[in-house]
Coordinates of C-alpha atoms in Angstrom, one line a residue:
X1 CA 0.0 0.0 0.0
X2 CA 1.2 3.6 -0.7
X3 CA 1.9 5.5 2.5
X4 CA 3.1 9.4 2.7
X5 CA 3.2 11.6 5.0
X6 CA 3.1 15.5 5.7
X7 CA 5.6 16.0 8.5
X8 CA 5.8 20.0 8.8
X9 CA 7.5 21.5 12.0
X10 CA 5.6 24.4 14.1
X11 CA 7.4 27.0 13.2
X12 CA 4.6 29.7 12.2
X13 CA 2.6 29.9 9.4
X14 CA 1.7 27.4 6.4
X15 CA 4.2 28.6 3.7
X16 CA 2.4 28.3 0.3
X17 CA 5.3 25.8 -0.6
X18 CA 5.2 24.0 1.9
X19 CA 1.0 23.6 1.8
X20 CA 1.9 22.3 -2.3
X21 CA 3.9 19.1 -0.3
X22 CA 0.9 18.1 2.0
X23 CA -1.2 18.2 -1.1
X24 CA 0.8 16.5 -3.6
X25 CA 1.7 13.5 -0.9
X26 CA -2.3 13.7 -0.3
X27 CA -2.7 13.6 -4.2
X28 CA -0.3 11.0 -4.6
X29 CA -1.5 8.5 -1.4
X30 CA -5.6 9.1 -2.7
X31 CA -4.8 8.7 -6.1
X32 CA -3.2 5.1 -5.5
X33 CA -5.6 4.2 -2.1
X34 CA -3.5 5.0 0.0
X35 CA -2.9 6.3 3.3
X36 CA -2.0 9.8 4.3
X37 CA -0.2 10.5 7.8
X38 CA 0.4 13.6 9.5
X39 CA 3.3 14.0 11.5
X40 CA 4.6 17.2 13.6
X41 CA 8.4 17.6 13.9
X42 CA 9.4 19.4 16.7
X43 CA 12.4 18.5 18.3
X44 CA 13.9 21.8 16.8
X45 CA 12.2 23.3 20.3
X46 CA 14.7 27.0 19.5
X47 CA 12.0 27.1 16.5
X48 CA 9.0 26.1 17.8
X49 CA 6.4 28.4 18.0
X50 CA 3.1 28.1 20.1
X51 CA -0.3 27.1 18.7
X52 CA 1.9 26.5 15.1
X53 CA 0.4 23.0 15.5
X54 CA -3.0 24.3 15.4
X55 CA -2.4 26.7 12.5
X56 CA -1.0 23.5 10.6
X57 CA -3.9 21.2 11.5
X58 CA -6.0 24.3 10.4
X59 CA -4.9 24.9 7.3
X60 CA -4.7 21.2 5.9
X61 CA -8.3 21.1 6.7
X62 CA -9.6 24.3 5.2
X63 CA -7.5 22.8 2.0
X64 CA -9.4 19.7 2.2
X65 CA -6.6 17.7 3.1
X66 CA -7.5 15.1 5.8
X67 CA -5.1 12.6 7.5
X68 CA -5.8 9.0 8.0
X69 CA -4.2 7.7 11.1
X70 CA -2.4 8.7 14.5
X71 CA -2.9 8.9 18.1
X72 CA -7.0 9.0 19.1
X73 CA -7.9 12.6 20.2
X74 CA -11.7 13.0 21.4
X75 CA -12.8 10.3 18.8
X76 CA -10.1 11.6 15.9
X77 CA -7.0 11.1 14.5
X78 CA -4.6 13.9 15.7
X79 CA -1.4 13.8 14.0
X80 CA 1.7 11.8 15.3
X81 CA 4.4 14.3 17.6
X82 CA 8.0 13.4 17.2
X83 CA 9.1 15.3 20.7
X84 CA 6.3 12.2 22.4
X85 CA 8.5 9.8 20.4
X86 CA 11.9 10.4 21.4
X87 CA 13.1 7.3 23.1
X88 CA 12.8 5.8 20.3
X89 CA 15.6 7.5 18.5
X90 CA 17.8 7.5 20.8
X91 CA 17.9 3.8 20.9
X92 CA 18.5 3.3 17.1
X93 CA 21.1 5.7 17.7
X94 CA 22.8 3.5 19.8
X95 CA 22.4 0.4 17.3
X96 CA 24.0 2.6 14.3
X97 CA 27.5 3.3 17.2
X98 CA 27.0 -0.9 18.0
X99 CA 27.2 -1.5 14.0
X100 CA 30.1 1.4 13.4
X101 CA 28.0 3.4 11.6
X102 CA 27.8 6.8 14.7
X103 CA 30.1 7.5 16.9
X104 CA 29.7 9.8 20.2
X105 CA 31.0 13.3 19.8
X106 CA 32.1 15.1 23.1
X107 CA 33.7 18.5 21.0
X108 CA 32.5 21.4 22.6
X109 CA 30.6 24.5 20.7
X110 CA 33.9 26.1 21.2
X111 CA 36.3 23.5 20.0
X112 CA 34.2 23.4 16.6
X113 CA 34.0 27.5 16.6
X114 CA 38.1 27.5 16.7
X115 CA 38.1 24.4 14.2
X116 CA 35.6 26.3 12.0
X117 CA 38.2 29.7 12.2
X118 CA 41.1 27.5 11.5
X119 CA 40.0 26.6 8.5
X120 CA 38.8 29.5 7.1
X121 CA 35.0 28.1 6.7
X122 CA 32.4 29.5 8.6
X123 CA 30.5 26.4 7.4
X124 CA 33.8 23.7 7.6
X125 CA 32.9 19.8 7.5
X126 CA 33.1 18.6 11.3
X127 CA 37.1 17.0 11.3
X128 CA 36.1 13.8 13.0
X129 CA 37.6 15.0 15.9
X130 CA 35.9 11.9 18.2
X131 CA 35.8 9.4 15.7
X132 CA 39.3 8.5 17.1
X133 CA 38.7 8.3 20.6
X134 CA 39.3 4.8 22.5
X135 CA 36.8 3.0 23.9
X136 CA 38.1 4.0 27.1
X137 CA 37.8 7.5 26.7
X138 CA 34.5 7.3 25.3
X139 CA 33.3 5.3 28.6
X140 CA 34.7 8.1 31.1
X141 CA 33.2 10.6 29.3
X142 CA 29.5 8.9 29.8
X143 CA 30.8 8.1 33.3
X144 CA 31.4 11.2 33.7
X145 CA 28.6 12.9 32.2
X146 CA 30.4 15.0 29.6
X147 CA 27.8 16.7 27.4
X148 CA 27.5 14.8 23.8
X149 CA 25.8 14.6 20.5
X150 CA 25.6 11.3 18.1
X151 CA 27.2 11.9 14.5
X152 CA 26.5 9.4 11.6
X153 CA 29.7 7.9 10.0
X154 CA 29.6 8.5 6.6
X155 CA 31.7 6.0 4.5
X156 CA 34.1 6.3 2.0
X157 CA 33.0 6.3 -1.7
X158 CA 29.4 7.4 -3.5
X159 CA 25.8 7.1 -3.2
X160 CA 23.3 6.8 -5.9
X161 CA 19.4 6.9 -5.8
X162 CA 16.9 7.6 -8.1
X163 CA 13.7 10.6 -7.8
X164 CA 10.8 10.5 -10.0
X165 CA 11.4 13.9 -11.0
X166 CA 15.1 14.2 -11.7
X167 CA 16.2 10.7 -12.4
X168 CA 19.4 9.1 -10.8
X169 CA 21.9 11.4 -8.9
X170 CA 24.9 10.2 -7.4
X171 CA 26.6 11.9 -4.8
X172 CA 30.3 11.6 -3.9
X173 CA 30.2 10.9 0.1
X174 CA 33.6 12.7 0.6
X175 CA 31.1 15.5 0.1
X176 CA 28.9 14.9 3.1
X177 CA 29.8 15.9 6.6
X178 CA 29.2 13.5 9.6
X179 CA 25.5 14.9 10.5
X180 CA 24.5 15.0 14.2
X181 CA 21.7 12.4 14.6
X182 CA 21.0 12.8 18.1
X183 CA 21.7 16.5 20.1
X184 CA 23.3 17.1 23.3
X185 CA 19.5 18.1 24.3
X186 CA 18.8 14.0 23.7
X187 CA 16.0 15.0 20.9
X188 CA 16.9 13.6 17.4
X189 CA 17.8 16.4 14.5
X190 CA 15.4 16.6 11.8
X191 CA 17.1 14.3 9.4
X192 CA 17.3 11.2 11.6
X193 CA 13.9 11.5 13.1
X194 CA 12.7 11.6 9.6
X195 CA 14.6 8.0 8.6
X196 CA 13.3 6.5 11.7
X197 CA 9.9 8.1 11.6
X198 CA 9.2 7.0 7.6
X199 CA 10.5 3.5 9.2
X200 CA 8.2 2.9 11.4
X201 CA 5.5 4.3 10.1
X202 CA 5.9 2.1 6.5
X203 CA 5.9 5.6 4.5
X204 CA 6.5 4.6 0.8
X205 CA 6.7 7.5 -1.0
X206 CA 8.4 10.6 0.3
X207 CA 7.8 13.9 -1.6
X208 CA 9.5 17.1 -0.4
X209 CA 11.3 20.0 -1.9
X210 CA 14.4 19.7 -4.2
X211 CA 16.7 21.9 -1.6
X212 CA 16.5 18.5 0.2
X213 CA 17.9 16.7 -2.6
X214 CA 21.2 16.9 -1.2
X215 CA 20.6 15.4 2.3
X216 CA 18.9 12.6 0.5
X217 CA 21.8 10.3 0.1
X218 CA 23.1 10.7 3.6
X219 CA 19.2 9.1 4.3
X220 CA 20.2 6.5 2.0
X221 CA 23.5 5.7 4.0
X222 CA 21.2 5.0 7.2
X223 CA 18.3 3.4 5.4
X224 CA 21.4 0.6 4.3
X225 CA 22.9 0.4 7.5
X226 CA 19.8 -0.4 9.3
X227 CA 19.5 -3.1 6.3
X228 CA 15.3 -0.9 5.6
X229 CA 13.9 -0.7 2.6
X230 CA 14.6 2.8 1.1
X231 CA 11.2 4.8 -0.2
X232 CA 10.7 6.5 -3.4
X233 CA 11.4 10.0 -3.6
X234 CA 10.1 12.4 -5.4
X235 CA 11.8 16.0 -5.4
X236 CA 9.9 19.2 -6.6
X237 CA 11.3 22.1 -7.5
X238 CA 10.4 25.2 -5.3
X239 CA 8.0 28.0 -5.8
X240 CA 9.6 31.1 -6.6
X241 CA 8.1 35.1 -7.1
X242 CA 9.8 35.8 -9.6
X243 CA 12.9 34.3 -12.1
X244 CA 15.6 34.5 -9.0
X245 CA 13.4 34.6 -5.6
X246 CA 12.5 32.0 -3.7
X247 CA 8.3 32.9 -2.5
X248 CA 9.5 33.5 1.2
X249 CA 7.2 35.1 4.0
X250 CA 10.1 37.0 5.2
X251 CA 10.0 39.0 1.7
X252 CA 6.4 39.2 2.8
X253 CA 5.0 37.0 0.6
X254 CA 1.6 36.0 1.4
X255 CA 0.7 32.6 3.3
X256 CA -1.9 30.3 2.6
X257 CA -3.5 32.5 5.9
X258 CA -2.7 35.8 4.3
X259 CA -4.4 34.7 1.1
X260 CA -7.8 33.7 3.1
X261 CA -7.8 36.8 4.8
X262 CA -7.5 38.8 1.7
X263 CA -10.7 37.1 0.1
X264 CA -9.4 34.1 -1.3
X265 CA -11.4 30.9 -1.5
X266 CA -9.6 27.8 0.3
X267 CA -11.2 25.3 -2.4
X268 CA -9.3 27.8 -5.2
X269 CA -6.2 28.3 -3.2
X270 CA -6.0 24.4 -3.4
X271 CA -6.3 24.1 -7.3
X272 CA -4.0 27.2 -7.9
X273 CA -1.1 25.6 -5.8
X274 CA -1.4 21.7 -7.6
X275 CA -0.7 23.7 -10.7
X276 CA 2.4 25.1 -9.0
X277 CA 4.7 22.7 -10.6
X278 CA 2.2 20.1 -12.0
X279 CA 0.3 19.9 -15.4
X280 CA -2.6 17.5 -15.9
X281 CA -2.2 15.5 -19.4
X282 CA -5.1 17.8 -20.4
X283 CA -4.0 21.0 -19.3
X284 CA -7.8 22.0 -18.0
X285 CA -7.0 24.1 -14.7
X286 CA -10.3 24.1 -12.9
X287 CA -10.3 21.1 -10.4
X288 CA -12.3 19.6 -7.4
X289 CA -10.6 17.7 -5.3
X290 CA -11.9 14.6 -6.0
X291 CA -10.9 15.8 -10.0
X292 CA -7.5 16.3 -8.7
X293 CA -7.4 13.0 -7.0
X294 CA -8.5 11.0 -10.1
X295 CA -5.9 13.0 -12.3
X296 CA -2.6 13.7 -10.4
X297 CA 0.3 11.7 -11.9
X298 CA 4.0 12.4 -10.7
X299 CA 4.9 12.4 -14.6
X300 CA 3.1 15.4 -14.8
X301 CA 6.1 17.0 -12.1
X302 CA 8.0 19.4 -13.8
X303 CA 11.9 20.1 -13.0
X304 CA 11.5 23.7 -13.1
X305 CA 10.4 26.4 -10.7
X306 CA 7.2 27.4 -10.6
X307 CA 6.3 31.2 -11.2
X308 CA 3.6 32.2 -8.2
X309 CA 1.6 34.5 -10.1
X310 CA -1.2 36.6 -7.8
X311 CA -2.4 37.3 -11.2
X312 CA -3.4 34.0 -12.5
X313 CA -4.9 33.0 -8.4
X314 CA -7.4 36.0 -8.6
X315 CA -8.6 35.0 -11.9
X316 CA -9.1 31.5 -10.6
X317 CA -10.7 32.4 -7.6
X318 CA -12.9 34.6 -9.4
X319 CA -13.9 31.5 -11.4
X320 CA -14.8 29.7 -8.0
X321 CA -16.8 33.1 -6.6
X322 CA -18.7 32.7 -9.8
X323 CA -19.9 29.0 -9.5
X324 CA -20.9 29.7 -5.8
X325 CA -24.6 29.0 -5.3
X326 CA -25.6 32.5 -4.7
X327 CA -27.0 32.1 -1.0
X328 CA -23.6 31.0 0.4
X329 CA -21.8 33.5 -1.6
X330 CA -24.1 36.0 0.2
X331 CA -23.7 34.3 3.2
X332 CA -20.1 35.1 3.0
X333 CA -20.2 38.5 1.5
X334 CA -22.7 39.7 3.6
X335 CA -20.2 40.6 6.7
X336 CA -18.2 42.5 4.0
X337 CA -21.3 44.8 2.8
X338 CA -22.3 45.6 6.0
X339 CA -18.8 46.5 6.9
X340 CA -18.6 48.6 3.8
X341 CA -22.3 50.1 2.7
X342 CA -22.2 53.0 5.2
X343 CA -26.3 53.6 4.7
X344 CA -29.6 51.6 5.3
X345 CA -31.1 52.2 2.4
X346 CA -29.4 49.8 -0.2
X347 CA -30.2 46.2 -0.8
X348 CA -27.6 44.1 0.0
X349 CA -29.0 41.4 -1.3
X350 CA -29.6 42.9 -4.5
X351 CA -26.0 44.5 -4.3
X352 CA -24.3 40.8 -3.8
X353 CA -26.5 39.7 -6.8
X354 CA -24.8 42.2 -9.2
X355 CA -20.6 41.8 -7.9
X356 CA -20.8 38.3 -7.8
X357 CA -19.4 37.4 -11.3
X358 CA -17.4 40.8 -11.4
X359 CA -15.0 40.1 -8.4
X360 CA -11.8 38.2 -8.2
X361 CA -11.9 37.9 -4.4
X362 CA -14.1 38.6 -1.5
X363 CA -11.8 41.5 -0.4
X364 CA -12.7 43.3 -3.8
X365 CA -16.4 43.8 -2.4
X366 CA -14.8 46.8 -0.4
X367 CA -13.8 48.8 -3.5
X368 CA -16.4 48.1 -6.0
X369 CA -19.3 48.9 -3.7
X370 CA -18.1 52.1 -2.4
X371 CA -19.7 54.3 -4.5
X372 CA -23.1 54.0 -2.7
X373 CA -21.4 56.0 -0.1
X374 CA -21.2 59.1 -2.4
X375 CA -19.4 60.0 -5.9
X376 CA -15.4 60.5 -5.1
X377 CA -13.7 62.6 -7.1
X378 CA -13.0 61.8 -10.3
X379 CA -11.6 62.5 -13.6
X380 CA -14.3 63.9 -16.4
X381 CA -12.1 61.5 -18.8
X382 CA -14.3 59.0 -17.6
X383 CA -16.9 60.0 -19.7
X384 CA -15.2 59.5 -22.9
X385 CA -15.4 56.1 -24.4
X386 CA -14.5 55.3 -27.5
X387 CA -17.1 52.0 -28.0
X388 CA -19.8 54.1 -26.6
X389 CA -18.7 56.5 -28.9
X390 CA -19.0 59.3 -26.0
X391 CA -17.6 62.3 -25.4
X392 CA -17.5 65.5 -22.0
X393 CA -19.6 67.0 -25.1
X394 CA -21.7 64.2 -26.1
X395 CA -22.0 63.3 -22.3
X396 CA -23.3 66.5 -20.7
X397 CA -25.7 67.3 -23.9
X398 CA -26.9 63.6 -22.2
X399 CA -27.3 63.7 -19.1
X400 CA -29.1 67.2 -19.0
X401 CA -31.5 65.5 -21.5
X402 CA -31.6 62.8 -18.9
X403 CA -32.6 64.6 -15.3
X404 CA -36.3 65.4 -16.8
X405 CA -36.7 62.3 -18.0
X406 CA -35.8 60.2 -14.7
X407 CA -37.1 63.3 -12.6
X408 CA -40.9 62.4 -14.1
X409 CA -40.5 58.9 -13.6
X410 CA -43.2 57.5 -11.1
X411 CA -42.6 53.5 -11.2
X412 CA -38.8 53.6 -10.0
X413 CA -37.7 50.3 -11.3
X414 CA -35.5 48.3 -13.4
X415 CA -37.7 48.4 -16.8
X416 CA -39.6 51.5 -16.4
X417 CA -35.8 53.2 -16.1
X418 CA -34.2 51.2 -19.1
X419 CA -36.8 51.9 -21.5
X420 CA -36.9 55.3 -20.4
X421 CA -33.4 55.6 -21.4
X422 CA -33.1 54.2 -24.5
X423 CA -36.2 55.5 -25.8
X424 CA -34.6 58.9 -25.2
X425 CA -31.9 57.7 -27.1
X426 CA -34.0 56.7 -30.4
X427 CA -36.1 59.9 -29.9
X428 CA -32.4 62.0 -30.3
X429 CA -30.7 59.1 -32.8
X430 CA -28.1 58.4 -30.2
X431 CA -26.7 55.6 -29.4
X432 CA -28.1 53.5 -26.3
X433 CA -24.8 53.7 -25.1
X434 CA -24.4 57.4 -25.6
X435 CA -26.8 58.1 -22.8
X436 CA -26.6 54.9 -20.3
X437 CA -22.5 55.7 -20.3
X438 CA -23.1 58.9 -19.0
X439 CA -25.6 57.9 -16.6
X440 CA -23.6 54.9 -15.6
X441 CA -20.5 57.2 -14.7
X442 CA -22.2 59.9 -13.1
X443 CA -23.9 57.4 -11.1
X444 CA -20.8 55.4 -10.1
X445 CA -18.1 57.6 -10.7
X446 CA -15.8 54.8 -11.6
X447 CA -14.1 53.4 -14.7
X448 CA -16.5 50.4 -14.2
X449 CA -19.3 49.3 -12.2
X450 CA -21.3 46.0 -10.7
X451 CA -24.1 46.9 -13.2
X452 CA -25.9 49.1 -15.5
X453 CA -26.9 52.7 -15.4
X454 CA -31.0 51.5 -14.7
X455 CA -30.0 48.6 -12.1
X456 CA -27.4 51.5 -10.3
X457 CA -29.9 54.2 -10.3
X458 CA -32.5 51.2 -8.5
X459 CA -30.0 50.5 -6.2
X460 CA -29.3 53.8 -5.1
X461 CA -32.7 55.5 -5.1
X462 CA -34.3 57.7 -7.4
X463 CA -33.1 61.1 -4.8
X464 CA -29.8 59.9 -4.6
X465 CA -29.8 59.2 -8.9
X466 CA -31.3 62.8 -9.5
X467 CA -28.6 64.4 -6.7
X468 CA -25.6 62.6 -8.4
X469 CA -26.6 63.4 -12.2
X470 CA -27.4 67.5 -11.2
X471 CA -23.7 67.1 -9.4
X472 CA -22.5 65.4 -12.9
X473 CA -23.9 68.2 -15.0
X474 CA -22.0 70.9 -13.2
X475 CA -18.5 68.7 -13.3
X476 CA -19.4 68.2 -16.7
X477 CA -20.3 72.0 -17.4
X478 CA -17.4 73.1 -15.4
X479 CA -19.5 74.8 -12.5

């Protein structure tokens, strides 16, 4: 059976990188029936930060990723803890020294900071400094309670393996520096809890980023001396802002929480980031995730970065605001309007209706409904448009042939105001666009708008439309 596993550490947020990993290991294990752990690493305890775990178990299940096993919590799986686990490493540790494959290290931080100045290297290989210590010496030292850490011998010669994505790499082990498996605090390091962790837990298939591409073989060298069965890896490339950054919250790039809060739909966020790297054979982009499950295929990784484009994530979510049915998209707008609409005289409801289909996220509501607050100022250049075939000229001759027209209307709705309108326009052989343009930007006072010049001057009110086309005249007239 295929077994993955997410195994983040609680150091903040859910990096948009790192979310793409949970889903593609989720893709990978659904896709084949398989099983999906989650598993918290946090013996770096310097780096933890609190209630990271919850922001970690949040976001996987506002993606839609669920895990399948690990200890019972109130009737659910919560996810498996490293730091809870630690005695076991600690004893496999002690089996790799018994085979010759670690060795105790007793060097202090500042033996290795004047070996590290000696050579020039900030970031010098260890020496093997302990790897030559007697027997003897190494047994006073425990006696004696000398502070220690447990380094992995690496042996002479290369290691080869093979990734999905890039093939076979071989790696000279002269290369490698004897990594600390176990620290001085008696927690593993990252790398070895990993090995023992994937062990034990049967994980088959182990998909991470490509910076870890390198550390992969000094896996390997454990995996063999253990005599375990080494999983298949799969490396992806990482996901970059531009042609030369890495996507990095510290350049203040956004996280998967700092897209939600900006009005981004979780479901969308999900089907932007599998594209982050991955192409379906059919190269359709709109996916559920029961479509993604049924599609994803590792030959369909790619080697190179992936571009995050904001651009091409709006447009998607947009997509997804669209297909909402419209009673939970005004469930979720509504907190929005209210926030925004500063007066009790406009339908929300009938407000939602007409930005549904025109926004790309649920923050955009704030900006395209301000205008029934009252007409900022604005440029008269709004007025001219070249379809409409409009002019300030063409406009203000309009709109003053307008204001009688609206001011005797008695049925103030939708119809009665259209045909108004564009009878007015085949009474003076205009255009119909020649007079709703004008209306439509003295009534919004934007570039564009949710809706049409007779839906706007509904929504705001027959005072409110007669006020903002006397105020357009003047602008228009130069008053």
């Amino acid at each position: 059976m295929v077994r993955t596993r997410f195994a983040p550490s609680p150091t903040g947020y859910m990096h948009i990188g790192n979310l793409r990993t949970a889903l593609y290991e989720y893709l990978i294990a659904r896709s084949n029936k398989g099983k999906f752990i989650l598993r918290i690493e946090d013996t770096d305890r310097e780096r933890y930060v609190d209630g990271a775990v919850d922001v970690i178990y949040k976001t996987l299940e506002m993606a839609g990723i669920s895990h399948d096993e690990g200890p019972d919590v109130g009737g659910d799986y919560g996810p498996y803890i490293q730091s809870e686990r630690k005695n076991n490493y600690i004893d496999y540790a002690k089996e790799l020294i018994e085979k010759g494959e670690a060795y105790y290290c007793f060097c202090t931080k500042e033996r290795l900071d004047e070996m590290r100045a000696n050579s020039g290297e900030t970031a010098a290989k260890y020496d093997r400094h302990c790897l030559g210590l007697s027997k003897e010496e190494i047994e006073e030292n425990l006696k004696n309670n000398v502070p220690f850490v447990i380094r992995q011998k690496i042996k002479d010669g290369t290691t080869t393996f093979n990734d999905e994505v890039y093939g076979a790499i071989t790696v000279d082990n002269s290369d490698m520096e004897d990594q600390i498996l176990i620290k001085s605090d008696f927690l593993p390091t990252y790398n070895f809890a990993n090995v023992i962790d994937d062990h034990l837990m049967g994980i088959t298939h182990v998909i991470r980023g490509s910076e870890y591409l390198s550390s992969t073989p000094k896996y390997n060298l454990l995996y063999e001396a253990f005599g375990w069965e080494i999983p298949t890896y799969i490396h992806v490339p990482p996901v970059m802002k531009n042609a030369s950054e890495k996507l990095s919250k510290r350049n203040g790039d956004a996280s998967f929480q700092d897209l939600i809060k900006k009005g981004y739909l979780p479901d969308a966020i999900t089907n932007y980031i599998a594209l982050l790297g991955w192409a379906p054979s059919d190269n359709r982009e709109i996916f559920t995730m029961s479509e993604l499950i049924e599609a994803f295929d590792v030959k369909g990784l790619s080697k190179s970065p992936a571009i995050f484009d904001i651009a091409k994530l709006t447009w998607m979510n947009g997509e997804y605001i669209k297909k909402l049915d419209f009673d939970k998209f005004f469930e979720m707008a509504l907190p929005i309007l209210k926030e925004s609409v500063k007066r009790d005289d406009i339908n929300l409801k009938v407000l939602a209706e007409y930005i549904k289909t025109r926004i790309g996220t649920l923050d955009d509501i704030k900006d395209m409904v301000d205008f029934v607050n009252g007409i900022k100022d604005y440029d008269n250049s709004l007025y001219t448009h070249k379809k409409m075939k409009t002019t300030d000229e063409i406009s203000l001759k309009s709109l003053e042939m307008v204001l009688p027209v609206l001011e005797s209307v008695e049925n103030w709705d939708n119809d009665t105001i259209y045909e108004k309108l564009v009878s007015l326009a085949k009474e003076n052989e205009l255009k119909n666009g020649q007079i709703l343009w004008p209306v439509r930007t003295a009534l919004s006072g934007q570039p564009t708008s949710p809706c049409g010049a007779s839906e706007l001057a509904v929504l705001l009110g027959k005072s409110d439309t007669l006020d903002r086309i006397k105020k357009a005249i003047k602008k228009l007239s130069g008053i």
